[in-house]
């Protein structure tokens, strides 16, 4: 019973790691496109920092603190 529980938690941990790595990879793509171009975002044209860049920055910090 104990070994089953241990195995189960490893699987959950691996899934979380994969999820966070994927999150970080997608956040990095957003941050490479949504860049500051004279106080406006180069991708969406909103006032810098745009909401997508802020969100991606938070995601990156969460994935790799
Ligand atoms: Zn943007």
mmCIF file of N, CA and C in Angstrom, residues 9-36:
data_model
loop_
_atom_site.group_PDB
_atom_site.id
_atom_site.type_symbol
_atom_site.label_atom_id
_atom_site.label_comp_id
_atom_site.label_asym_id
_atom_site.label_seq_id
_atom_site.Cartn_x
_atom_site.Cartn_y
_atom_site.Cartn_z
ATOM 1 N N UNK A 9 2.460 9.339 -6.233
ATOM 2 C CA UNK A 9 2.892 10.723 -6.035
ATOM 3 C C UNK A 9 4.013 11.095 -7.006
ATOM 4 N N UNK A 10 4.857 10.106 -7.382
ATOM 5 C CA UNK A 10 5.913 10.379 -8.377
ATOM 6 C C UNK A 10 5.300 10.707 -9.731
ATOM 7 N N UNK A 11 4.244 9.961 -10.092
ATOM 8 C CA UNK A 11 3.567 10.200 -11.379
ATOM 9 C C UNK A 11 2.963 11.600 -11.391
ATOM 10 N N UNK A 12 2.320 11.970 -10.293
ATOM 11 C CA UNK A 12 1.724 13.307 -10.196
ATOM 12 C C UNK A 12 2.807 14.366 -10.294
ATOM 13 N N UNK A 13 3.931 14.130 -9.625
ATOM 14 C CA UNK A 13 5.028 15.102 -9.650
ATOM 15 C C UNK A 13 5.579 15.261 -11.059
ATOM 16 N N UNK A 14 5.753 14.135 -11.786
ATOM 17 C CA UNK A 14 6.257 14.195 -13.155
ATOM 18 C C UNK A 14 5.294 14.958 -14.056
ATOM 19 N N UNK A 15 3.992 14.722 -13.885
ATOM 20 C CA UNK A 15 2.990 15.416 -14.698
ATOM 21 C C UNK A 15 3.037 16.913 -14.437
ATOM 22 N N UNK A 16 3.216 17.271 -13.189
ATOM 23 C CA UNK A 16 3.306 18.692 -12.830
ATOM 24 C C UNK A 16 4.542 19.325 -13.457
ATOM 25 N N UNK A 17 5.672 18.585 -13.433
ATOM 26 C CA UNK A 17 6.925 19.100 -14.007
ATOM 27 C C UNK A 17 6.752 19.333 -15.515
ATOM 28 N N UNK A 18 6.115 18.364 -16.191
ATOM 29 C CA UNK A 18 5.877 18.487 -17.636
ATOM 30 C C UNK A 18 4.984 19.683 -17.909
ATOM 31 N N UNK A 19 3.925 19.837 -17.092
ATOM 32 C CA UNK A 19 3.005 20.959 -17.250
ATOM 33 C C UNK A 19 3.732 22.290 -17.077
ATOM 34 N N UNK A 20 4.574 22.381 -16.035
ATOM 35 C CA UNK A 20 5.283 23.629 -15.760
ATOM 36 C C UNK A 20 6.326 23.936 -16.837
ATOM 37 N N UNK A 21 6.996 22.876 -17.350
ATOM 38 C CA UNK A 21 7.968 23.089 -18.427
ATOM 39 C C UNK A 21 7.268 23.596 -19.682
ATOM 40 N N UNK A 22 6.071 23.034 -19.966
ATOM 41 C CA UNK A 22 5.293 23.464 -21.125
ATOM 42 C C UNK A 22 4.826 24.901 -20.948
ATOM 43 N N UNK A 23 4.394 25.213 -19.725
ATOM 44 C CA UNK A 23 3.960 26.574 -19.399
ATOM 45 C C UNK A 23 5.102 27.564 -19.608
ATOM 46 N N UNK A 24 6.285 27.191 -19.144
ATOM 47 C CA UNK A 24 7.458 28.055 -19.261
ATOM 48 C C UNK A 24 7.852 28.245 -20.727
ATOM 49 N N UNK A 25 7.762 27.163 -21.510
ATOM 50 C CA UNK A 25 8.127 27.237 -22.927
ATOM 51 C C UNK A 25 7.193 28.184 -23.670
ATOM 52 N N UNK A 26 5.874 28.075 -23.383
ATOM 53 C CA UNK A 26 4.908 28.936 -24.051
ATOM 54 C C UNK A 26 5.044 30.382 -23.571
ATOM 55 N N UNK A 27 5.364 30.560 -22.294
ATOM 56 C CA UNK A 27 5.565 31.907 -21.758
ATOM 57 C C UNK A 27 6.767 32.565 -22.426
ATOM 58 N N UNK A 28 7.812 31.779 -22.670
ATOM 59 C CA UNK A 28 9.020 32.318 -23.304
ATOM 60 C C UNK A 28 8.724 32.784 -24.726
ATOM 61 N N UNK A 29 7.863 32.041 -25.442
ATOM 62 C CA UNK A 29 7.471 32.432 -26.805
ATOM 63 C C UNK A 29 6.717 33.759 -26.765
ATOM 64 N N UNK A 30 5.766 33.887 -25.839
ATOM 65 C CA UNK A 30 4.987 35.123 -25.701
ATOM 66 C C UNK A 30 5.913 36.290 -25.387
ATOM 67 N N UNK A 31 6.858 36.060 -24.464
ATOM 68 C CA UNK A 31 7.760 37.139 -24.059
ATOM 69 C C UNK A 31 8.725 37.537 -25.180
ATOM 70 N N UNK A 32 8.990 36.614 -26.110
ATOM 71 C CA UNK A 32 9.882 36.950 -27.232
ATOM 72 C C UNK A 32 9.147 37.762 -28.290
ATOM 73 N N UNK A 33 7.803 37.664 -28.308
ATOM 74 C CA UNK A 33 7.002 38.393 -29.304
ATOM 75 C C UNK A 33 6.448 39.706 -28.742
ATOM 76 N N UNK A 34 6.025 39.654 -27.485
ATOM 77 C CA UNK A 34 5.441 40.844 -26.845
ATOM 78 C C UNK A 34 6.557 41.611 -26.140
ATOM 79 N N UNK A 35 7.194 42.473 -26.881
ATOM 80 C CA UNK A 35 8.341 43.218 -26.358
ATOM 81 C C UNK A 35 8.049 44.717 -26.380
ATOM 82 N N UNK A 36 8.791 45.451 -25.577
ATOM 83 C CA UNK A 36 8.609 46.897 -25.457
ATOM 84 C C UNK A 36 9.140 47.613 -26.700
#
